Coordinates of C-alpha atoms in Angstrom, one line a residue:
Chain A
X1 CA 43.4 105.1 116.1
X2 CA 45.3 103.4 112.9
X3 CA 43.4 106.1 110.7
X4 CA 44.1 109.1 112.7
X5 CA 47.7 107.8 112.3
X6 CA 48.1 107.2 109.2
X7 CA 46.3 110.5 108.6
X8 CA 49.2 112.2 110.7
X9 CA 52.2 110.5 108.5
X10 CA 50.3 111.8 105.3
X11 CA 50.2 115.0 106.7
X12 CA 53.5 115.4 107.8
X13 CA 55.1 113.4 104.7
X14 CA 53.3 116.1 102.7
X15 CA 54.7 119.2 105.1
X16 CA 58.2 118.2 104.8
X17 CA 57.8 117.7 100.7
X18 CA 55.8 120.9 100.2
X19 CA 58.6 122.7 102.8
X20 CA 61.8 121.1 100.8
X21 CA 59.9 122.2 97.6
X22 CA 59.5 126.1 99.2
X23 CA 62.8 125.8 100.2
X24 CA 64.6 124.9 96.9
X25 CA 62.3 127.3 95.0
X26 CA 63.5 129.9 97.4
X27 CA 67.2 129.5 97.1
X28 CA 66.7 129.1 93.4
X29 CA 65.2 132.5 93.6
X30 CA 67.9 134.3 95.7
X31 CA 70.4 133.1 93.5
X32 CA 69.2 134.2 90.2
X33 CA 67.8 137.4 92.0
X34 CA 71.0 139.0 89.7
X35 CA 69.2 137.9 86.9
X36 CA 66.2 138.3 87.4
X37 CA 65.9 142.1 87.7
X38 CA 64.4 143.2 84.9
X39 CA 66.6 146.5 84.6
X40 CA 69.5 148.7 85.3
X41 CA 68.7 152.1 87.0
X42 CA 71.0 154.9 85.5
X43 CA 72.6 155.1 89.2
X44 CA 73.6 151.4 88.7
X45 CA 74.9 151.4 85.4
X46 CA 77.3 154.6 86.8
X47 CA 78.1 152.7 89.6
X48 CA 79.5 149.9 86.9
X49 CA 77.1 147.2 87.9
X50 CA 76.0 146.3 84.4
X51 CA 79.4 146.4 83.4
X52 CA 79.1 142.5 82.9
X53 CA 76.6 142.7 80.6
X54 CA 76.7 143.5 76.9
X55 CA 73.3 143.9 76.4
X56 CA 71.2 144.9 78.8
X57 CA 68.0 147.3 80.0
X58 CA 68.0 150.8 81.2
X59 CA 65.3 151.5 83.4
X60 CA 64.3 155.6 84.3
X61 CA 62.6 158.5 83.8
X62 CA 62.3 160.9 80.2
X63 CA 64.2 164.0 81.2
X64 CA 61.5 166.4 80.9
X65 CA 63.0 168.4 77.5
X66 CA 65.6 166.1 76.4
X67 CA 63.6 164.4 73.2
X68 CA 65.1 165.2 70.1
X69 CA 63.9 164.1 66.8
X70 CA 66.0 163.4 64.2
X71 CA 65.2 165.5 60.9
X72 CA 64.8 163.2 58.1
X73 CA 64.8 159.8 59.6
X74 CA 63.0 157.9 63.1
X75 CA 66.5 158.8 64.9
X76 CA 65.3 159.7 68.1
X77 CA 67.8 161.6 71.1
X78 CA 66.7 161.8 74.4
X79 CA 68.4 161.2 77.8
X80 CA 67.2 158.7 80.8
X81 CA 67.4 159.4 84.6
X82 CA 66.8 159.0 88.2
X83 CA 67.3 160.9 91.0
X84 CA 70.8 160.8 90.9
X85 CA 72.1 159.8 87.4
X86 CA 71.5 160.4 83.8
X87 CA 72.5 158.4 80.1
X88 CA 71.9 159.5 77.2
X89 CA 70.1 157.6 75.0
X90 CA 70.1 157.2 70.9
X91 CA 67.2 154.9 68.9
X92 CA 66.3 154.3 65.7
X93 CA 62.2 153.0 65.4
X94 CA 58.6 153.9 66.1
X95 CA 58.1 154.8 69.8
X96 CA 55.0 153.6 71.8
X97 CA 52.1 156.2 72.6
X98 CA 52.9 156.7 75.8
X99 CA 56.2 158.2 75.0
X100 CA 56.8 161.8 76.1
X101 CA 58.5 164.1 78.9
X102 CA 58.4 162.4 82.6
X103 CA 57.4 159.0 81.2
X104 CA 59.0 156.1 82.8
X105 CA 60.7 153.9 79.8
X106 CA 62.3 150.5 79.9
X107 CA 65.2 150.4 77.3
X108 CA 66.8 147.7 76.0
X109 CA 70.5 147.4 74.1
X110 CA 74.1 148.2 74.8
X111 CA 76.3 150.9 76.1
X112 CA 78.8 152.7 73.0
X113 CA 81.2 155.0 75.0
X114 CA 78.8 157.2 77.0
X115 CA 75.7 156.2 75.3
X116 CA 73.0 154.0 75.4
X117 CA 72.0 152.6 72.2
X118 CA 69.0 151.3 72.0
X119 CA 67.1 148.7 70.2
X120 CA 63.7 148.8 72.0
X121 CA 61.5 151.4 73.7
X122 CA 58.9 150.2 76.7
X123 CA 57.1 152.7 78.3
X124 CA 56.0 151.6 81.7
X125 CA 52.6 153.2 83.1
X126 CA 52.1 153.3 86.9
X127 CA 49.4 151.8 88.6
X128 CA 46.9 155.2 88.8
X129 CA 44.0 155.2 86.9
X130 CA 41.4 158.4 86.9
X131 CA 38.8 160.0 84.9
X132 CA 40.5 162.2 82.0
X133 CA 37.9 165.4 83.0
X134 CA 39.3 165.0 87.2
X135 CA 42.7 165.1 85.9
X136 CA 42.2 167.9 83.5
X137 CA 40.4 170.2 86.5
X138 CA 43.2 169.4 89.1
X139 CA 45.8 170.6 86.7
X140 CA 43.3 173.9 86.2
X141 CA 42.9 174.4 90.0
X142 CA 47.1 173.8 90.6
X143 CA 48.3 174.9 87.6
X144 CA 51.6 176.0 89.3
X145 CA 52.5 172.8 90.2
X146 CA 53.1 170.3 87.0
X147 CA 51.3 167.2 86.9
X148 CA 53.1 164.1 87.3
X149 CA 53.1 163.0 84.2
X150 CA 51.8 165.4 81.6
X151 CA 52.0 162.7 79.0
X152 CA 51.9 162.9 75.0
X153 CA 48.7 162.7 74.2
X154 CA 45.9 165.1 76.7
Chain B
X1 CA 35.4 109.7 108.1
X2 CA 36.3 111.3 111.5
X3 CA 34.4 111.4 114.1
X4 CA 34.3 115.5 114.3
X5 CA 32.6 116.0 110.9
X6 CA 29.2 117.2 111.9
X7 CA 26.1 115.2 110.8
X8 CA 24.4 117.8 108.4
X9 CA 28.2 117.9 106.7
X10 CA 28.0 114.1 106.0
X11 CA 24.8 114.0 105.1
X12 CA 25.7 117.3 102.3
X13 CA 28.6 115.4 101.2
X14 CA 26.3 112.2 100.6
X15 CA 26.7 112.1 96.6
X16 CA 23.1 112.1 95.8
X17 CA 22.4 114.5 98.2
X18 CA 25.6 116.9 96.9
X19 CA 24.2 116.1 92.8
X20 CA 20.9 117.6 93.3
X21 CA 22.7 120.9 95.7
X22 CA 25.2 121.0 93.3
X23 CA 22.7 121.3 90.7
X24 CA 20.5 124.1 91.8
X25 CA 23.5 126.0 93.0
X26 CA 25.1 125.9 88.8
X27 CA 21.8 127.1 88.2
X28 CA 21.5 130.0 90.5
X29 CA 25.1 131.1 90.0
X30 CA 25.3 130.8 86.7
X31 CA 21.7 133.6 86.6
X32 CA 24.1 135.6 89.0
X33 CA 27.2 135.5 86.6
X34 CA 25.3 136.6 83.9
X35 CA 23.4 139.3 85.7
X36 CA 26.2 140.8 87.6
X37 CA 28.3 140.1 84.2
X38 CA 26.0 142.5 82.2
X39 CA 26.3 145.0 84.5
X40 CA 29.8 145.1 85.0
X41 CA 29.9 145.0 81.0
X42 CA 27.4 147.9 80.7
X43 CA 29.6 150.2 83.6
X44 CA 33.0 149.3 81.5
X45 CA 32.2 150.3 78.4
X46 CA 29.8 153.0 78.7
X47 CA 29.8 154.5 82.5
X48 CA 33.5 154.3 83.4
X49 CA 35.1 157.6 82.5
X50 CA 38.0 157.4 79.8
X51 CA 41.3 157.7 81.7
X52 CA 43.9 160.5 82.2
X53 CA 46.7 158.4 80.5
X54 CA 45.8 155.7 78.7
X55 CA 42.5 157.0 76.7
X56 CA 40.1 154.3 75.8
X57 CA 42.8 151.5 76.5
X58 CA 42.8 151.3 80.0
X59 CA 38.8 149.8 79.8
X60 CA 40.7 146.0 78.9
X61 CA 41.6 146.3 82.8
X62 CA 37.5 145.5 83.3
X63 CA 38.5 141.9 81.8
X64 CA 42.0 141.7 82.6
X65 CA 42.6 142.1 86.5
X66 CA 39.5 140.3 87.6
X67 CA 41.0 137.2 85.4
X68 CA 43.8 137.4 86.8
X69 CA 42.4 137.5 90.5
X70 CA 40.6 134.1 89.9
X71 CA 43.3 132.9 87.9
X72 CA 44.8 132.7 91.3
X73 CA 42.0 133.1 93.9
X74 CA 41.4 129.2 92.0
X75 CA 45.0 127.6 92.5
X76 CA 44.6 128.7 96.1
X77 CA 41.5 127.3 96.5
X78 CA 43.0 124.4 94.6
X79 CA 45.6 123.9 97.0
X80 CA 43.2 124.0 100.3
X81 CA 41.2 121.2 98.8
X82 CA 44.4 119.2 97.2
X83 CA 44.8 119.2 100.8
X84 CA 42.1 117.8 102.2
X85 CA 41.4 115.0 99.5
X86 CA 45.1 114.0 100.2
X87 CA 45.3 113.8 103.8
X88 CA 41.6 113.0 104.2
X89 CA 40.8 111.4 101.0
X90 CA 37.6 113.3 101.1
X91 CA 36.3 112.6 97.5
X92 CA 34.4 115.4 97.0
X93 CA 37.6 117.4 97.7
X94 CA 39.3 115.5 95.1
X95 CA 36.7 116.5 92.6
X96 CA 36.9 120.1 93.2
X97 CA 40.3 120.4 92.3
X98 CA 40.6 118.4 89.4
X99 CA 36.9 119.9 88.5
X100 CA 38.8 123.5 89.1
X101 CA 42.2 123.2 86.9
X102 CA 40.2 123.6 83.3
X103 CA 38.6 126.9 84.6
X104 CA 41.7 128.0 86.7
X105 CA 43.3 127.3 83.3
X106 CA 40.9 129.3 81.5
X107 CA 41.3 133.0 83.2
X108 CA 44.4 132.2 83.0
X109 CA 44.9 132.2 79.5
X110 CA 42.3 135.4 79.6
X111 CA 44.9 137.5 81.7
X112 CA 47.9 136.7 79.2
X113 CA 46.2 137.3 76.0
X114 CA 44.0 140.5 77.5
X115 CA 47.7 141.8 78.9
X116 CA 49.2 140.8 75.9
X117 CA 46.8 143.2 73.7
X118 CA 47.2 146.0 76.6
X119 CA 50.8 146.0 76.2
X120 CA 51.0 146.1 72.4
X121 CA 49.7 149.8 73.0
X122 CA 50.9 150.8 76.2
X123 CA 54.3 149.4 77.0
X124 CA 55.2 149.1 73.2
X125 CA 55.1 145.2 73.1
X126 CA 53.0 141.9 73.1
X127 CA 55.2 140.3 75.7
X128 CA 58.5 140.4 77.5
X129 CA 60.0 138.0 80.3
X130 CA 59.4 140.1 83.3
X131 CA 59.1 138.2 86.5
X132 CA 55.0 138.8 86.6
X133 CA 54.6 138.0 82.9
X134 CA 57.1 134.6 83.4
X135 CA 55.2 133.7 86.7
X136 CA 51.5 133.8 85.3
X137 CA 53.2 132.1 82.4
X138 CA 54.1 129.5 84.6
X139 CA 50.7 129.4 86.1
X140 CA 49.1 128.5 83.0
X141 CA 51.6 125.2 83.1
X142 CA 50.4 124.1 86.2
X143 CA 46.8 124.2 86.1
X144 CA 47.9 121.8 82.4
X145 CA 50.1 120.2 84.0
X146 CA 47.5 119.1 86.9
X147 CA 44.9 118.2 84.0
X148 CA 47.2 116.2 81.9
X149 CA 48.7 114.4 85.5
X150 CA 44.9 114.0 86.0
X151 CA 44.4 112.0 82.2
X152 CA 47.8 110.5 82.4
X153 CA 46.1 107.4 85.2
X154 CA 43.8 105.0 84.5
X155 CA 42.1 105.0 88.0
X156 CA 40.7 108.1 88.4
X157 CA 41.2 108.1 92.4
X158 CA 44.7 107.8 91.9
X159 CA 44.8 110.5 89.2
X160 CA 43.5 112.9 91.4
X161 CA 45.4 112.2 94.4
X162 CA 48.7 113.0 91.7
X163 CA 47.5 115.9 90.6
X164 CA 46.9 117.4 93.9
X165 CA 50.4 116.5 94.9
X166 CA 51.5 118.9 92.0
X167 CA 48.8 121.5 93.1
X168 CA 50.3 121.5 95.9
X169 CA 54.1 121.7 94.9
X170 CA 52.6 124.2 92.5
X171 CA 51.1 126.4 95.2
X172 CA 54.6 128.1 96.0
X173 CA 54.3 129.5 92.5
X174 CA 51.1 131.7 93.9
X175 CA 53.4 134.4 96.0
X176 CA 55.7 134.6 93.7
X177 CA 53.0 135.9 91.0
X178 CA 51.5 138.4 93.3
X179 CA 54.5 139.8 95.1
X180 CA 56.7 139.9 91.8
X181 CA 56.2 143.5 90.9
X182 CA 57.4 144.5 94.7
X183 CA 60.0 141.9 94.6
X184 CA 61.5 142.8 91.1
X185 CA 61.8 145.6 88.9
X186 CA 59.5 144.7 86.4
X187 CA 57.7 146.6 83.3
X188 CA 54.6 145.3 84.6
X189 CA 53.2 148.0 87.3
X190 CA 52.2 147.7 90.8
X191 CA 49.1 146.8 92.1
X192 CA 46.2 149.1 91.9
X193 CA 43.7 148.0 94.5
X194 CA 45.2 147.0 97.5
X195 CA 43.5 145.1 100.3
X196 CA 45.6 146.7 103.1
X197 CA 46.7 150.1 101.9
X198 CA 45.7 153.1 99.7
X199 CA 44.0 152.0 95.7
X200 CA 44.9 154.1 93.0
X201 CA 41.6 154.0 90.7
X202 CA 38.7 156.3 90.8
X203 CA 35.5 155.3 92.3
X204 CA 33.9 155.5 89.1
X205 CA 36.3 152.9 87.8
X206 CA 36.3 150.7 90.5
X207 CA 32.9 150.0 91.2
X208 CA 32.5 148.2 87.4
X209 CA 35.7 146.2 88.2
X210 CA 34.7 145.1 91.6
X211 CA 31.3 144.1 90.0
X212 CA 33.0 142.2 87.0
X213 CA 35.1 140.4 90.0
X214 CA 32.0 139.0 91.9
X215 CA 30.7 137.8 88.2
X216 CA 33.9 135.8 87.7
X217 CA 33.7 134.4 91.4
X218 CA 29.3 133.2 90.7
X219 CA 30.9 132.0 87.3
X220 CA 33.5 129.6 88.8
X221 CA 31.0 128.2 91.3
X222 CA 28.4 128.0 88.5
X223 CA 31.4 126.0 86.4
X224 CA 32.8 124.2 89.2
X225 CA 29.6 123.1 90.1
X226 CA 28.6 121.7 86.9
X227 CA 32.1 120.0 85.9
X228 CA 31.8 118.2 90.0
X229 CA 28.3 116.7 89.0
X230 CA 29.8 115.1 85.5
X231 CA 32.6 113.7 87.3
X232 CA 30.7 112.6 90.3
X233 CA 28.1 110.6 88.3
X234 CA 30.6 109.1 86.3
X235 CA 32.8 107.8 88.9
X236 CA 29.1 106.4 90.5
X237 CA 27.5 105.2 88.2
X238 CA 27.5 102.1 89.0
X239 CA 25.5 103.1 92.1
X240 CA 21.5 102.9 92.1
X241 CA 21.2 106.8 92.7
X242 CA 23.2 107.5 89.7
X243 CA 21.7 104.8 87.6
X244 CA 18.0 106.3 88.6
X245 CA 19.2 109.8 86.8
X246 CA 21.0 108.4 84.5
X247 CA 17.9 106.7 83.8
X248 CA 15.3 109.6 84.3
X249 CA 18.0 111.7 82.1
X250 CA 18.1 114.7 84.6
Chain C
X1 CA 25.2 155.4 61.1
X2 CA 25.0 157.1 64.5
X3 CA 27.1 159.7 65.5
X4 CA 27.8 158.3 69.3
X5 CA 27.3 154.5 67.7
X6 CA 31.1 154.9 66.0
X7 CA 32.4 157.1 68.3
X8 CA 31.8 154.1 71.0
X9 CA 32.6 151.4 68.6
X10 CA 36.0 153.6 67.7
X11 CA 37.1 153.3 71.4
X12 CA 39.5 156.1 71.3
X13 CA 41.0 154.6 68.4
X14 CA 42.1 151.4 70.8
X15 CA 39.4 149.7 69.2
X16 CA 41.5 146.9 67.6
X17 CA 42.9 146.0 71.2
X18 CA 40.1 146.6 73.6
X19 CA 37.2 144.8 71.4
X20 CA 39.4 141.6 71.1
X21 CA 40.6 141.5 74.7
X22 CA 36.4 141.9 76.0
X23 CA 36.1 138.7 73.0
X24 CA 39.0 136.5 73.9
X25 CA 37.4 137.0 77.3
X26 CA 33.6 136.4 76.5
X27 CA 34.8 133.1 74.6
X28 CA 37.3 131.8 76.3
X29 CA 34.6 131.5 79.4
X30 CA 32.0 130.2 76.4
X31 CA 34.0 127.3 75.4
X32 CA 35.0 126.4 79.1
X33 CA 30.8 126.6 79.9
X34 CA 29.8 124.4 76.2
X35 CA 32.8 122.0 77.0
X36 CA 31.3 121.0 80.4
X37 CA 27.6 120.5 79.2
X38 CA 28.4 119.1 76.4
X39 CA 30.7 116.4 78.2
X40 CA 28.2 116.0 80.9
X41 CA 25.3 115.5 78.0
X42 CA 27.6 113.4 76.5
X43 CA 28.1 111.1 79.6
X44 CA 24.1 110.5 80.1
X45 CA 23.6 109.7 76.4
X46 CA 26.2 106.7 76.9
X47 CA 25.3 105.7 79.7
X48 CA 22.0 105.5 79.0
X49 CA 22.7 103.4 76.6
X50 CA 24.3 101.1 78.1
X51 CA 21.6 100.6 80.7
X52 CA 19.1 100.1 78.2
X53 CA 21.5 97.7 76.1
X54 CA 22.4 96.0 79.4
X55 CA 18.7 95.5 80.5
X56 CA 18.0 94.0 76.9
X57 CA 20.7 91.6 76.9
X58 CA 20.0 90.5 80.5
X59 CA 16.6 89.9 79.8
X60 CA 17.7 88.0 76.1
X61 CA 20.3 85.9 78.5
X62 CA 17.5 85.0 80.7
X63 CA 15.4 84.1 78.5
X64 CA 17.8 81.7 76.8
X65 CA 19.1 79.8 79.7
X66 CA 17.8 77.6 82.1
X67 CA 18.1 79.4 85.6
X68 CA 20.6 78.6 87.5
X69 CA 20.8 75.9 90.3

């Protein structure tokens, strides 16, 4: 009987630590949720809620014929959106391979008038992965619809 | 012990009895790892097809993801038997975890280097603080953290009983890794293979992965298995069973 | 060298990232495997040891002294 009750108090002293830990953790969380979003979507930044920021990253699609290289140097134009608002965009550096029309990018730096200027280029990939020959024969058999994400290098 | 443990359970848990399972089951697991391993190796690199997007690249995901399933599938099984040792001061519970945190530890620093050398080429960049990156960062602190808790106490009973208090304080960490790229925008991507709801890999692809998980899972037993037999003949050796094989050398 | 040989070995020209990740990941589980067995080898050495230099000195003790009351 003593066992089985001081079993219970362990038990319980350890549900009401591990609860006040989940707790804590959680508020923590909700208030730094701000914070901790990784990005700004072009609608956002519009709407003036990265206005706080000076630096900050710019989350979106490649618009799909908006890359422009620069002539002589790595300047690089191209112009960032969702489905309801589009930045320009303006960097200087090497670009990852996945880089290219309809690729979703994560760009980090600062707003100059208008513009994003940026100082880094992520491409994000999505969570699909398929042979490159399936692919290749399902843009062959719809070949009026575009594939999702044509990409840089097929 | 309780009086609703069944018999055959008491008499498994019996240390000498649980040194000689323990041992055949290392053994048996570890043939399993290495044959399922081989497999899993021989369909990554040469069977899967080269993907759509990422070329060549995409064949790290053989090494990374199943890492980083047991990187967690261990904490979790951590915390279930942090609980038990505490509350029922079972001590074979109490050797599992602390016998667990070096190999949790160890796919975990597999997932951040292996996603560290997938990024370089397809996000642009060997790391960035997005929640998943940060929370798998913080991961790898805990499992230390429990080991070093574990070494910081002379008694080794009391060591233990520590460092599951911290697995379990830790264990609120585990949701936050795995729901972090729903629960933020992150650059890291969703998941692929879902449990409950549509995967996004070719069959072709998945059957290597899957494979490559069930060698990681007959590698922890094999490891966990072997690290619980050190640790249980040290903490007995004072006992005659332990002195016999300590004596007899196997 | 074979045609098919470095075409494999060239991984699509990701060969600098995929063959590290598939080595960080063979080793890393290596050392985690020869740490254990070699701490557990190391356990039965010593305590063998002890047992044997235990038994000796017991049986040196005994020798020695008259037995007790």
């Amino acid at each position: 009987m003593t066992m089985q009750r001081t079993r219970k108090r362990r038990l319980i002293t350890i549900l009401l630590v591990s609860t006040a830990t989940a707790l804590a953790t959680s508020l923590i969380v909700f208030a730094l949720q701000q914070n901790m979003n990784y990005l700004f979507t072009p609608s956002q930044i519009k709407a003036g809620k990265a206005r706080k920021q000076h630096s900050f990253r710019l989350g979106g699609i490649v618009k799909t014929g908006s890359i422009r290289h620069s002539h002589n140097t790595l300047q690089v134009f191209f112009t960032v959106v969702d489905a309801k608002a589009a930045i320009p965009v303006i960097y200087t550096g090497i670009l990852p391979d996945l880089f290219g029309d309809q690729q979703s990018v994560i760009v980090s730096g600062h707003m100059e008038q208008q513009r994003f200027v940026a100082n880094q280029v992520l491409t994000k990939h999505d969570a699909t992965y398929m042979p490159r020959e399936l692919k290749q024969a399902m843009v062959h058999t719809d070949a009026g619809e575009h594939g999702t994400c044509p990409g840089s290098r097929t | 012990m309780s009086v609703w443990i069944p018999l055959w359970l008491r008499k498994l848990a019996a240390p000498p009895h649980f040194y000689c399972i323990a041992g055949k089951l290392r053994r048996w697991s570890g043939r399993l790892a290495v044959l399922l391993g081989i497999i899993a190796l021989y369909g990554a690199l040469l069977l899967a097809p080269t993907d759509y997007r990422q070329g060549d690249a995409y064949r790290i995901i053989f090494v990374h993801v199943p890492s980083a399933w047991m990187s967690l599938f261990i904490y979790i099984l951590m915390g279930g038997t942090a609980l038990l040792g505490l509350i029922w001061r079972i001590k074979l519970a109490e050797l599992a975890t602390i016998a667990s945190a070096p190999i949790g530890a160890a796919f975990t620093l597999i997932t951040l280097i292996t996603g560290s050398l997938w990024g370089k080429r397809m996000w642009g960049t060997w790391w960035t603080w997005d929640a998943r990156l940060s929370s798998e960062l913080i991961l790898l602190f805990l499992y230390l953290g429990v080991i070093a808790l574990y070494h910081s106490f002379c008694n080794a009973r009391q060591g233990a009983r520590a460092a599951s208090f911290l697995t379990l304080i830790g264990l609120i960490n585990v949701p936050i890794v795995h729901f972090s790229v729903q629960w933020w925008h992150t650059l890291h991507q969703g998941s692929t293979i879902n449990l409950f709801g549509p995967s996004y890999i070719s069959a072709s692809m998945l059957w290597p992965l899957l494979t490559m998980t069930l060698a990681t899972k007959a590698y922890y037993l094999a490891s966990l298995c072997g690290r619980m037999r050190k640790q249980l003949l040290w903490q007995e050796r004072g006992k005659h069973w332990a002195r016999r094989i300590i004596a007899m050398g196997e | 060298m074979n045609v098919a040989l470095v075409k494999f070995l060239a991984m699509g020209g990701y060969a600098g990232y995929v063959w590290p990740a598939y080595g960080v990941f063979l080793l890393v589980l290596l050392i985690d495997w020869l740490s254990a067995s070699f701490h557990y080898r190391r356990l039965l050495l010593e305590e063998r040891h002890r047992l044997t230099w235990k038994k000796a000195h017991q049986s040196h003790v005994s020798r020695t002294l008259p037995p007790p009351p």
